Structures are given as structure tokens and as C-alpha cells.
XYZ file of C-alpha atoms in Angstrom:
678
model
C 65.101 175.003 -27.631
C 64.718 176.672 -31.516
C 66.716 179.234 -31.646
C 64.115 181.428 -33.620
C 62.070 181.740 -30.761
C 61.581 185.891 -30.581
C 62.901 188.193 -27.732
C 59.104 188.606 -26.279
C 58.509 185.967 -26.015
C 61.861 184.567 -23.940
C 61.571 184.250 -20.661
C 64.261 183.698 -18.079
C 62.874 182.554 -14.641
C 64.353 181.518 -11.409
C 63.001 179.454 -8.528
C 63.961 180.091 -5.052
C 63.209 179.362 -1.450
C 63.868 178.243 1.884
C 65.201 174.733 2.498
C 62.320 171.676 1.993
C 60.348 174.378 0.656
C 59.690 172.283 -2.234
C 61.599 174.031 -4.950
C 63.485 171.204 -6.864
C 60.055 169.435 -6.872
C 58.376 171.933 -8.335
C 61.302 172.138 -10.479
C 60.866 168.517 -11.809
C 57.291 168.915 -11.869
C 58.083 171.998 -14.775
C 59.803 169.992 -17.073
C 57.279 166.684 -17.114
C 54.481 169.131 -18.131
C 56.580 171.147 -20.228
C 57.830 167.603 -22.417
C 61.754 168.613 -20.909
C 61.713 164.981 -19.782
C 59.694 161.955 -19.407
C 59.235 161.066 -16.158
C 59.157 162.964 -12.997
C 62.240 162.821 -10.554
C 61.625 162.933 -6.481
C 64.145 164.243 -4.632
C 63.816 161.472 -2.176
C 64.852 158.997 -3.796
C 67.757 160.774 -5.544
C 66.109 161.104 -8.762
C 65.724 164.563 -9.676
C 66.831 165.876 -13.082
C 68.251 169.136 -11.711
C 69.950 167.963 -8.627
C 72.147 165.515 -10.087
C 74.985 165.764 -7.826
C 75.857 163.109 -6.152
C 76.401 164.669 -3.218
C 72.157 166.323 -4.129
C 70.906 163.272 -4.801
C 72.368 161.465 -1.195
C 71.478 164.456 1.042
C 68.055 165.484 -0.068
C 68.818 169.127 -0.892
C 70.536 171.402 -3.870
C 73.470 172.057 -3.404
C 74.237 174.392 -6.967
C 72.099 176.489 -9.347
C 71.251 173.894 -12.114
C 70.035 176.023 -15.523
C 67.852 174.182 -17.755
C 65.365 175.694 -20.943
C 62.305 174.216 -21.846
C 59.341 175.637 -24.821
C 55.433 176.402 -22.785
C 52.959 177.464 -25.055
C 55.567 178.885 -28.168
C 57.316 180.528 -25.461
C 61.429 179.529 -24.830
C 61.795 179.542 -21.020
C 65.356 179.338 -19.111
C 64.749 178.262 -15.717
C 67.340 178.113 -12.901
C 66.529 176.145 -9.667
C 68.592 177.475 -6.722
C 69.874 176.415 -3.314
C 67.479 177.060 -0.126
C 70.926 176.252 2.227
C 72.004 179.117 3.476
C 75.741 177.642 3.220
C 75.074 178.069 -0.808
C 73.740 181.299 -0.827
C 76.151 182.744 -3.019
C 74.189 180.219 -5.554
C 70.715 182.345 -5.653
C 72.940 185.615 -5.353
C 74.713 184.499 -8.732
C 71.545 183.624 -10.388
C 69.509 186.679 -8.850
C 71.770 188.713 -10.776
C 71.262 187.226 -14.158
C 67.012 186.742 -14.019
C 64.356 188.635 -15.393
C 61.665 186.582 -13.020
C 61.385 184.589 -10.214
C 59.027 182.256 -8.529
C 59.256 182.349 -4.621
C 57.946 179.108 -2.886
C 56.920 178.331 0.230
C 55.321 176.183 2.786
C 52.253 176.024 3.012
C 52.608 174.566 6.668
C 55.755 176.540 7.733
C 55.102 179.868 5.703
C 58.026 182.352 5.314
C 60.895 180.916 6.828
C 64.085 182.466 7.417
C 65.903 181.487 4.672
C 63.035 183.054 2.297
C 63.658 186.049 3.558
C 67.700 186.456 2.807
C 66.307 185.210 -0.523
C 63.834 187.565 -1.015
C 66.632 190.469 0.176
C 68.383 189.389 -2.777
C 65.931 189.154 -5.127
C 64.804 192.864 -4.016
C 68.698 193.666 -3.850
C 68.512 193.076 -8.155
C 64.775 194.570 -8.413
C 63.859 191.178 -9.455
C 60.444 190.932 -10.718
C 58.499 187.396 -8.898
C 55.642 185.578 -7.738
C 54.492 183.744 -4.678
C 53.754 179.861 -4.674
C 52.151 178.491 -1.893
C 53.248 174.995 -2.376
C 52.535 171.467 0.056
C 49.068 172.886 0.534
C 48.175 168.901 0.962
C 50.295 168.968 4.136
C 48.704 168.891 7.465
C 48.816 171.964 9.249
C 48.347 173.747 5.550
C 47.024 177.277 5.860
C 47.145 179.286 2.828
C 45.809 182.827 3.922
C 48.388 182.009 7.228
C 51.855 182.393 4.542
C 49.446 185.536 2.968
C 50.066 187.663 6.148
C 53.645 186.561 6.513
C 54.297 187.635 2.801
C 52.786 190.998 3.974
C 54.176 191.274 7.742
C 57.521 189.775 7.458
C 58.824 190.502 4.142
C 56.970 193.896 3.407
C 55.119 192.589 0.291
C 52.252 193.667 -1.720
C 50.949 189.958 -1.955
C 47.204 189.500 -3.107
C 45.793 185.949 -4.138
C 45.164 185.531 -7.494
C 44.332 181.765 -6.746
C 42.735 180.378 -3.954
C 43.043 176.640 -2.245
C 40.041 174.452 -2.971
C 40.583 172.270 0.648
C 43.358 171.864 2.813
C 45.156 169.313 3.465
C 43.951 165.625 2.494
C 40.794 167.716 1.031
C 42.878 169.954 -1.420
C 42.023 169.274 -4.827
C 42.405 172.131 -6.865
C 42.281 175.621 -7.092
C 40.055 178.257 -7.923
C 41.416 181.323 -10.330
C 40.354 184.980 -9.571
C 40.660 185.907 -12.839
C 38.406 183.640 -15.297
C 36.323 183.387 -11.546
C 36.208 179.716 -12.243
C 37.445 176.087 -10.347
C 40.517 173.946 -11.928
C 40.492 170.131 -10.272
C 43.411 168.095 -10.589
C 42.814 163.851 -11.849
C 45.385 162.157 -9.062
C 45.455 159.432 -11.785
C 47.433 160.921 -14.227
C 49.878 162.363 -12.678
C 48.615 165.753 -12.833
C 48.226 165.822 -16.486
C 44.982 167.223 -17.035
C 42.588 168.696 -14.774
C 38.531 169.532 -14.797
C 37.294 173.514 -15.363
C 34.101 174.097 -12.798
C 31.808 176.368 -11.223
C 32.706 177.625 -8.019
C 30.502 175.700 -5.373
C 28.198 177.980 -3.805
C 29.797 177.945 -0.698
C 32.741 179.213 -2.155
C 31.804 182.404 -3.643
C 31.262 184.650 -1.521
C 35.277 184.281 -0.725
C 36.143 184.056 -4.522
C 33.839 187.471 -4.958
C 35.627 189.327 -1.818
C 39.025 188.675 -3.169
C 38.680 189.245 -6.788
C 37.398 192.748 -5.589
C 40.526 193.035 -3.575
C 42.860 192.094 -6.370
C 40.866 194.623 -8.963
C 40.892 197.426 -6.091
C 44.818 197.620 -6.056
C 45.001 196.995 -9.867
C 42.597 199.793 -9.968
C 44.642 201.993 -7.871
C 47.737 201.946 -10.595
C 45.881 201.952 -13.713
C 43.626 205.499 -14.229
C 41.921 203.524 -17.013
C 40.654 201.003 -14.756
C 40.375 202.983 -11.888
C 37.248 204.770 -14.399
C 35.511 201.377 -14.961
C 35.890 200.108 -11.521
C 34.502 203.410 -9.770
C 31.757 203.563 -12.388
C 30.346 199.695 -11.583
C 31.480 199.064 -15.250
C 32.563 194.759 -15.813
C 36.218 194.666 -16.358
C 37.825 191.969 -18.552
C 39.844 189.523 -17.871
C 42.514 190.070 -20.634
C 42.866 194.427 -19.032
C 43.091 192.471 -15.577
C 46.097 190.014 -16.968
C 47.724 193.645 -18.598
C 47.065 195.493 -15.672
C 48.584 192.981 -13.288
C 51.747 192.045 -15.431
C 52.241 195.877 -15.343
C 52.090 196.000 -11.724
C 54.597 192.850 -10.833
C 57.005 194.205 -13.628
C 57.340 196.936 -11.541
C 57.057 195.497 -8.408
C 54.635 196.805 -6.718
C 52.169 193.950 -6.541
C 53.213 190.044 -6.178
C 50.722 187.715 -7.069
C 50.525 184.291 -4.531
C 49.403 180.798 -6.091
C 48.681 178.213 -4.363
C 48.855 173.962 -5.372
C 50.917 170.768 -4.285
C 54.022 169.948 -5.993
C 54.113 166.398 -4.430
C 50.401 165.437 -5.285
C 50.653 167.142 -8.708
C 48.544 169.873 -8.616
C 48.326 173.126 -9.419
C 51.935 173.708 -11.390
C 50.826 174.731 -15.109
C 49.503 177.551 -14.469
C 52.742 178.497 -12.706
C 53.563 178.626 -15.966
C 50.835 180.493 -17.931
C 51.995 183.560 -15.381
C 54.980 183.332 -16.250
C 54.705 183.814 -19.161
C 51.839 186.196 -18.494
C 53.720 188.766 -15.820
C 57.149 187.878 -15.719
C 58.904 190.195 -18.464
C 60.661 189.366 -21.692
C 64.319 190.555 -21.800
C 62.769 193.642 -24.018
C 61.182 194.532 -20.745
C 63.865 194.776 -18.698
C 66.060 197.860 -18.646
C 68.960 198.324 -21.182
C 72.226 196.903 -19.235
C 74.514 199.321 -17.687
C 77.867 199.359 -17.547
C 81.400 201.784 -18.145
C 83.775 202.153 -20.875
C 86.927 200.588 -19.279
C 89.028 202.928 -21.417
C 87.305 206.523 -19.975
C 85.109 205.403 -17.195
C 81.752 206.846 -19.329
C 78.479 205.208 -18.013
C 76.835 203.219 -21.291
C 73.693 201.747 -21.775
C 72.999 198.288 -24.010
C 69.661 197.293 -25.338
C 68.595 193.308 -25.863
C 69.188 192.802 -29.134
C 71.170 190.906 -31.315
C 72.409 193.729 -33.391
C 74.078 195.357 -30.326
C 77.869 195.287 -29.864
C 78.371 192.580 -27.628
C 77.621 192.514 -23.504
C 77.559 189.327 -21.643
C 78.179 188.685 -17.852
C 79.907 185.142 -16.371
C 77.852 184.294 -13.658
C 79.134 180.752 -12.757
C 82.185 178.338 -13.714
C 81.623 174.503 -13.087
C 84.374 172.123 -14.116
C 83.039 169.204 -16.144
C 85.294 166.259 -15.867
C 88.115 168.831 -15.307
C 87.961 171.065 -18.135
C 85.961 174.450 -17.177
C 82.666 174.985 -18.169
C 81.679 179.231 -17.648
C 77.622 180.016 -17.806
C 76.902 183.133 -19.134
C 74.619 185.172 -19.242
C 73.758 187.826 -23.313
C 72.379 190.828 -22.389
C 73.415 192.124 -25.931
C 75.084 190.480 -29.589
C 75.890 186.997 -30.429
C 78.116 185.004 -29.312
C 80.056 182.228 -32.197
C 82.238 178.931 -32.176
C 85.700 179.659 -32.816
C 85.229 183.852 -32.068
C 87.563 185.636 -30.136
C 86.042 187.838 -27.435
C 87.556 190.814 -24.537
C 87.459 190.190 -21.115
C 88.221 194.168 -19.585
C 87.970 192.558 -16.450
C 91.505 190.357 -16.697
C 92.362 193.272 -19.708
C 92.583 189.859 -21.850
C 91.246 187.634 -24.934
C 89.453 185.157 -24.934
C 87.917 183.158 -27.215
C 84.908 180.339 -27.148
C 85.777 176.986 -28.284
C 82.836 175.538 -27.688
C 78.705 176.900 -26.703
C 76.361 174.902 -25.236
C 72.466 175.202 -24.140
C 72.328 173.460 -20.550
C 70.049 170.911 -18.804
C 70.935 170.834 -15.560
C 74.704 168.472 -16.321
C 73.358 167.313 -19.897
C 75.345 169.826 -22.449
C 73.405 170.738 -26.105
C 76.244 171.462 -29.103
C 75.160 174.819 -30.297
C 77.146 177.391 -32.870
C 75.963 180.314 -31.860
C 73.738 182.030 -28.772
C 71.537 184.987 -29.308
C 70.794 188.074 -26.722
C 68.659 187.251 -23.988
C 69.283 183.690 -23.710
C 71.595 181.781 -20.585
C 74.373 179.828 -21.880
C 77.454 178.171 -21.461
C 80.785 177.848 -22.851
C 84.014 176.328 -23.327
C 87.677 177.749 -24.083
C 87.635 180.484 -21.215
C 90.470 180.183 -19.648
C 90.962 183.506 -17.421
C 87.470 184.760 -16.938
C 85.865 183.744 -13.632
C 82.023 184.247 -11.735
C 81.569 188.271 -12.317
C 83.578 189.076 -15.604
C 82.618 191.009 -18.284
C 83.015 189.408 -22.108
C 82.428 191.975 -24.738
C 83.371 192.721 -28.447
C 87.197 193.551 -28.634
C 86.313 197.062 -30.685
C 83.504 198.298 -28.703
C 84.108 197.334 -24.409
C 81.714 197.766 -21.679
C 82.532 196.611 -18.077
C 79.589 195.457 -16.416
C 79.211 195.940 -13.003
C 80.482 192.708 -10.853
C 79.279 190.815 -8.008
C 79.428 191.083 -4.180
C 80.569 187.984 -2.927
C 80.343 187.096 1.069
C 83.287 186.308 2.596
C 84.013 182.782 4.426
C 83.814 182.656 7.777
C 84.461 179.070 8.743
C 88.166 177.426 8.331
C 89.029 173.542 8.810
C 92.915 172.787 8.013
C 93.467 169.501 5.539
C 95.978 167.674 4.301
C 96.512 164.246 2.067
C 96.596 161.033 3.493
C 99.693 159.964 1.301
C 102.591 162.082 1.087
C 103.047 162.487 -2.632
C 99.283 163.628 -2.897
C 100.100 167.253 -1.469
C 100.178 168.317 -5.180
C 96.950 166.759 -6.587
C 95.064 168.171 -3.512
C 96.003 171.879 -4.664
C 95.362 171.573 -7.885
C 91.911 170.549 -6.556
C 91.475 173.431 -4.816
C 92.587 175.552 -6.844
C 89.772 174.418 -9.543
C 87.157 174.371 -6.420
C 88.177 177.877 -5.746
C 87.647 179.264 -9.505
C 84.349 177.291 -9.381
C 83.381 178.885 -5.989
C 83.617 182.447 -4.966
C 82.848 181.934 -1.428
C 85.263 179.349 -0.998
C 89.151 180.468 0.246
C 91.945 178.277 0.577
C 95.523 179.734 2.186
C 98.697 177.480 3.420
C 99.336 178.783 6.848
C 102.640 180.303 6.908
C 103.140 179.647 10.312
C 101.940 176.388 11.230
C 102.222 175.192 7.353
C 98.995 173.420 7.119
C 96.637 174.313 3.721
C 93.582 175.744 5.766
C 89.893 175.871 3.230
C 87.327 178.906 4.313
C 83.801 178.289 3.198
C 80.185 179.696 4.735
C 79.672 176.886 7.032
C 80.437 173.408 8.002
C 77.808 171.814 5.591
C 79.590 173.921 2.994
C 83.056 172.810 3.565
C 82.087 168.568 4.427
C 80.550 168.938 0.250
C 84.130 170.254 -0.779
C 85.911 167.943 1.261
C 83.482 165.057 -0.194
C 84.157 166.299 -3.092
C 87.954 166.566 -3.427
C 87.624 162.463 -2.909
C 85.201 161.640 -5.289
C 85.727 163.764 -8.032
C 89.546 164.588 -7.538
C 90.308 161.279 -5.957
C 92.672 162.637 -3.125
C 91.900 160.674 -0.063
C 92.812 163.592 2.573
C 92.037 164.507 6.681
C 91.022 167.377 8.391
C 91.341 168.869 11.238
C 89.223 170.638 13.632
C 87.168 173.901 12.450
C 89.758 176.229 13.187
C 87.179 180.374 13.328
C 88.456 183.556 11.241
C 89.364 186.080 13.491
C 90.380 189.536 13.198
C 92.577 192.036 15.200
C 92.203 196.080 15.968
C 93.220 198.255 18.334
C 92.111 200.618 21.142
C 93.819 203.549 21.552
C 95.310 206.122 19.272
C 98.779 206.583 19.386
C 102.171 207.603 16.887
C 104.462 205.814 16.090
C 108.347 206.221 14.375
C 109.920 204.262 11.560
C 113.723 204.486 10.135
C 115.086 202.472 7.842
C 118.660 202.846 7.007
C 120.677 200.291 5.395
C 123.417 199.610 2.474
C 121.948 196.740 0.349
C 123.474 195.722 -3.334
C 126.139 198.631 -2.711
C 123.429 201.199 -2.297
C 121.864 203.056 0.442
C 118.280 202.460 1.237
C 116.889 205.148 3.577
C 113.012 205.475 4.737
C 112.027 207.765 8.113
C 108.368 207.966 8.510
C 105.722 209.112 11.158
C 102.673 207.784 11.401
C 99.372 208.067 13.357
C 97.697 204.997 13.882
C 93.322 205.031 15.690
C 90.425 203.179 16.413
C 87.608 203.144 13.590
C 84.243 202.087 14.597
C 83.400 198.277 13.630
C 83.129 197.376 10.001
C 85.091 200.390 8.842
C 88.241 198.643 7.320
C 91.308 200.197 7.269
C 92.114 204.521 5.801
C 94.840 205.541 4.912
C 95.411 209.542 4.798
C 98.722 210.998 3.802
C 99.308 214.446 5.634
C 103.254 214.680 5.816
C 104.412 217.300 3.974
C 105.948 217.116 0.930
C 109.611 218.531 2.089
C 109.045 215.750 4.710
C 107.776 213.037 2.292
C 108.216 213.196 -1.740
C 105.028 212.098 -2.753
C 105.777 210.055 -5.340
C 106.316 207.596 -1.626
C 103.226 207.827 -1.081
C 101.502 204.839 -2.317
C 104.277 202.907 -1.704
C 103.897 203.967 1.690
C 99.684 203.129 1.684
C 100.163 199.748 0.441
C 103.527 198.822 3.119
C 100.914 200.046 5.239
C 98.124 197.654 4.178
C 100.861 194.993 3.714
C 101.580 195.448 7.432
C 97.723 194.620 8.583
C 97.448 191.449 6.931
C 98.793 189.691 10.083
C 98.622 190.949 13.207
C 100.547 191.350 16.511
C 98.553 188.719 18.864
C 97.328 185.683 16.478
C 98.886 186.471 13.150
C 95.298 187.503 12.101
C 94.340 190.485 9.879
C 94.108 193.952 11.147
C 90.646 195.872 10.236
C 89.078 199.233 11.545
C 92.575 201.087 11.705
C 93.529 204.516 10.269
C 97.078 205.533 9.457
C 98.299 209.133 8.694
C 101.334 209.460 7.508
C 102.141 212.648 9.608
C 106.116 213.063 8.813
C 109.241 212.291 7.833
C 112.775 212.832 6.943
C 114.060 212.222 3.581
C 117.433 212.608 2.210
C 118.563 213.069 -0.708
C 119.904 210.592 -3.275
C 119.733 208.069 -0.062
C 115.463 208.006 0.636
C 114.392 205.470 -1.798
C 111.194 203.761 -2.044
C 112.637 200.402 -0.495
C 113.618 202.443 2.726
C 109.998 203.997 3.558
C 108.477 200.385 2.582
C 110.730 199.301 5.464
C 110.064 202.283 7.775
C 106.240 202.627 7.178
C 106.536 198.530 8.508
C 108.530 199.143 11.468
C 106.521 202.054 12.192
C 102.673 200.388 11.944
C 104.033 197.305 14.019
C 105.338 199.713 16.570
C 102.786 200.918 16.911
C 99.835 198.457 16.438
C 102.253 196.456 19.752
C 101.203 199.626 21.344
C 97.829 200.593 20.876
C 96.451 198.167 22.859
C 95.633 195.333 20.875
C 92.913 192.794 20.713
C 91.056 190.156 19.606
C 87.718 190.613 17.046
C 85.626 187.371 16.837
C 82.906 186.484 14.076
C 79.243 187.185 15.766
C 76.890 184.665 13.859
C 73.224 185.901 13.307
C 70.927 183.041 14.120
C 67.730 182.618 13.235
C 65.555 179.630 15.413
C 62.136 178.210 14.522
C 60.866 176.296 17.437
C 57.636 175.306 18.969
C 56.046 176.888 21.816
C 56.461 174.448 23.922
C 60.741 174.665 23.602
C 61.422 177.857 23.456
C 62.842 177.964 27.180
C 65.836 174.981 26.088
C 66.766 176.710 22.963
C 67.132 180.332 24.686
C 69.043 178.521 27.439
C 71.144 176.670 25.607
C 72.040 180.200 23.424
C 72.478 181.952 26.976
C 74.671 179.019 27.467
C 76.831 179.527 23.833
C 77.640 183.226 25.625
C 74.762 184.614 22.789
C 72.778 187.360 22.902
C 68.920 187.318 22.314
C 67.767 189.723 19.910
C 63.929 189.544 19.227
C 61.608 186.956 19.848
C 57.775 186.471 17.725
C 55.456 184.506 17.204
C 54.524 182.339 14.484
C 51.368 180.752 14.754
C 52.075 178.036 17.029
C 56.110 178.020 17.242
C 58.247 181.077 17.885
C 61.170 182.357 15.603
C 64.628 183.866 18.285
C 66.581 186.096 16.983
C 69.936 185.764 18.563
C 73.342 186.770 17.683
C 76.572 184.290 18.968
C 79.863 183.837 18.689
C 80.462 181.595 15.628
C 83.331 179.784 17.795
C 80.462 178.549 20.138
C 77.940 177.457 17.263
C 80.277 174.429 16.222
C 77.962 171.337 16.784
C 74.642 173.785 17.232
C 73.268 171.912 15.023
C 72.936 168.469 16.654
C 71.950 170.443 20.077
C 69.259 171.580 19.201
C 67.952 168.095 17.780
C 68.083 167.204 20.631
C 66.332 169.957 22.957
C 63.557 169.712 20.763
C 63.474 166.858 19.562
C 63.837 167.374 15.968
C 60.682 169.736 15.671
C 63.277 173.302 15.279
C 64.950 174.337 12.568
C 67.472 177.166 12.046
C 69.901 179.562 10.039
C 72.855 181.083 10.655
C 74.945 184.029 8.407
C 77.882 186.005 9.580
C 76.772 189.448 10.952
C 80.226 191.453 11.965
C 83.387 191.006 13.990
C 83.038 192.447 17.614
C 85.428 192.263 20.724
C 83.902 190.264 23.556
C 86.402 190.731 25.904
């Protein structure tokens, strides 16, 4: 992409959806029609450009978000194709953090599916303008208007069609453009490269006029000038409608809905026109806010090459053993060889190379500009969520929240000498993926890896064997539990010992009390200063937090407990920080043992989409897994069952669900909370 493109002609967009709604198929068509790729890559035969990992090509799913850029009608578009599987939600989260607009793809048959809701709410969180594309209009059971209704009911979106489908299922031929009031029909012979524009047939004219009227009415409510014309019955021009619709999309007041069939190469080009017409340029996005690291003062940076640099690292990947860091440049420029400051790590980093990415292919450039999505090499300490800025004018942008892993599995190398290589591979993968953790269990000595689900860990172990060539064995997945207490106790800890010819003394009295679920840990210092000198309170708090890392029952972390330092004593000359730390550890250990400790287990929020005739089997199976049905909703000929189920009972559920429903039901699950089940 030419760096001479003006900022107002740049669009940073993403494509998001539930698994199998057709995101990558849409992306492949976009790349083909824009001239970025010269053949159409198909997901089902493993040739999609954006699904470049071996694991993606084999499974036919997107695992990692891929970045590319291309030109369309003189506009420079940066595009990210995101995964739809719930195990890889972090990829969507970090992409939405840096995008200015998003195309949400929905299946014309499945409609708003569980993971669609997750990604939609993630986009709400980052206030990303979006438009909806109803894909698979050629499929049996396709229903455009049902999907529009679901967008309104399930997502609370003010969804308004800007197109209507011409036909459905095997008769789907094209779309009616409600702004231009014409019909676009695609030719099947030439891969959808061209289309015919015709007048709207008489039998569809009334429906088109009605939906256009609804669109005008909604726009008039938000635009005074348009309202005057609308009420006066004056003709409203297409340009005026586009301007008003753009303003409504930027404020997320209206979600335009389009339709087509990516697999049949129909109605993809209008999506790109809509991206240009309705999505914001970097100049339309509010200035990014951050803080001055030294003072905490809030400052802002506008999107301009002339402003000081502010860039966010939103993704780290290992590329043939070298670290590749993806950046969104909010302001300023980055040049090869330049030294930048990372305020989160308090270190300086040097840019060795800058690349524009096309999935896994890299194009080297010497300089990157404000508003761009690029990747760089040379950053040693920068991780996902870190800020890079000018050393002379530091700014710290808001970081990103990451999901906590909920499923663990023990792994070990097959060969005795491979442990070091396996640990190096794990360290690199953990740096790449913030939702993947690895640790050594102190009691068993096992290496335990934790992630977001079974597929997530399966992909991780597959990558260790393929990319890092370390053959490994895995054990049965372990569920990550938590511990807490039931009652309030007061506990005393005393430490008095001579260490290295010096007396170390500490004496504390703490009160431990249970908190509501999800509260975490709290500490309060309420001891009089003559009992515990104030300079030791911070060390006592840290000792309390360290003591809760492993509980008394099974060694799991302790949560939802408040410790209040209510007393102690001080000996002149022999009371030391080490003494108070050891005394606190003893007091916490003793107190928790007497406070009726109990085990909390992770509860998953499970959503199952099942045909009506299978609902009885699905509910019976959830009950055998000690799940609690929360809600059952109708969805056309299907039902959506929402349930809360202990994670330990969900292993192997996908196979059981397929068996019970002849493969017709699907489910998604995400971590909900830790709870005591007795």
C-alpha cells in the first residue's frame, strides 16, 4: 500500500463472527476483488490465504487473527480476519482494541449464534462502529429478515437493511440497493467479477419502497436537516442519505445490514464500498488518551505524523524463531533503526525492521505512519498491551484485559534430554498468547499448561511438536480450582529466631473473613502504630498475598478473603521485616485452617443450539452433568439452552452432544465464575 495515501482515505477494519459463518471466505473474496490476491482461496480445501497455519488449513477454522492491507477505489484498507471459535476469543479482543470499524458476518440460516453475541459485546466494549453482512443466502433455510430481527432482539442493535436479497436459497441472484433503488445481479460464470444493474422488478418494488422508507425515517430522527425535508415530502438525494447514514454508523446509532453469498461470489464488492462510505478514517476516531508515566496526568494524541509517537503492541508472534510484534500507530511515525521507549517495562527498544503484513507474508518498509497497522522486529521486552512512544514525550496507553485460563493439562517431553527445548517453546508460546499459561507444579514437579479450552491446548501441543520439533506426552486435563473460607477467625503469628547472628522478631494478629464470590483478596491495616510500625505494613500485606497463593486443602490459590491487621507487638532492635513476614505467613496459615476452608470449582456458561426434537436429550445430559438450566429460548425451528455447568463435567461434551443430536446441535462455553457446589 502506498504510504502517500492521505489519512482520510485509510480504513482500519476487521471481520468477526461465530465459527463457520464464513468470515474467512468473505475475506478471500475481498482480497481477490481488490486485486491483492490473484486466485480465490477456499477454506474447505485448505488454500485460504488468511488461514496460513497448518493447523488452520487442516481443521478449516481460523485460529489466529491475520492482518493484510489492500487498495479499493483509491482508499487504503487495513484488514484483520479474526477467529470465530470461543477458545481463541483473545484474538478478537486484541484486534477490536485497535480497529476503527468491523464487519460482523452472520449465517443466513444460523442467524445470531452464541459466539456472535460474544464478539458483538466485545465490539460494544471498545465502541467499534460496525455493519452486518448476512452471508450464505444461497443455503437451504436462508432467511434474511429473520436475521435482521435477531440482530434487534438478541443484540439490541438498531439494525436496518440497506439491501434486500433477490431470491433466497438456490434462487438467490443478487441484491436490491435501497439507496440507489436499483437491482444488482451477479454473473456466476466469471467468479462474480461483474454484475448487471437493472430496475427493480414490479413484484419487489413495494417491499423495497417500504424498507427504504424505514431507513429514511430512522435517519431523519437523527438529522434535523433531513427531518425537515422528510416531513415536507421533498426528494432526498442519495448523497444526503449516505452522509446521514455515515454519521449514524460512526455514533453506533444504526447498524446497516447487507446480504450476499461469499461462496457463490455474490454481493461482496458492495461491502467494500460500504466500508469506504460508512466506516471512520483514523481522523474520524476520537484522539487516543493515555497518561504521563511520571505524573499520571491524562493527555491525548491526535492521529497525525506530526504528533509525538504513540503506538500499541496488540499481538506478538514467533516467526521462524524471531519475535514479530504487531503495532497500531495512533500518532507519529516509526523509522527503522529508531530507539523507542516502553513505559510499561521502563525500557528502551530499538526497531530493527518494519513490515507491512499480508497474512504470513512480509513486505519490508523503511518508515510507518500514523493510522497504520504494521509489524516490527527487534523488540525484546515488549509484550501484548504495551505502549511504545517517543523517549522525550512518554505516554502510557490503556492496556488490554486478558481472560483467565480455566483448563489445564500436564505435559512432558518424550525424550529425557528435551526438557530444555520444551520449556523454551512454552516460553515463546506464552509470550505470544496472553491466555496461555505454563507453570511447574511444586508438589508433583509436573509442567502444567493452562488455556481457554480443549481445542486451545490441542493446538498449543500440536505447535510444540511441529514448529519446535519437540515430541511430547500429555496427561488428562486438570481443572483449575480455587480455595476460600467460610467463617471469620482471628489468628496470631509469632516469629522469634536468630538468623545469621541477628535476632529476627515479628508478632501480628490478623482477622480473616470471607468475601462475596469474585471479590478477590483484600487487605486492611488497622493495627495501632505502636503495635506494628507503619513501615512494616506493606511487607505484611505482601506476605498475606504470598500466603494465599497455595491453600491448605489442595494447594490451589485462595480467593475472596479479607485480612485485617488488628494487632501485634514491636521489640526495639529485634523486630524486622523478615520477622513480620514469617509471622504473617504463620498467622494466615493457622487462620485459614480454622476458618473452614472449602474448594471452589470453575462453572462454565454453556449455550447449546439444538433442534426442537432433541431438546429432551440435551436437557437430560446437562442434568447428568450437574448443570443448572438457566434459560431456554426459541429460535425458529431450534432452541437455545443456556446452562451453568461445572467444568470438570464438560470434558468430552462435544462428542456426547454430537451423538445425542446426530451432529445437529452446536455449543459454546466460556468461564463464568468460581463457585462452591458442596
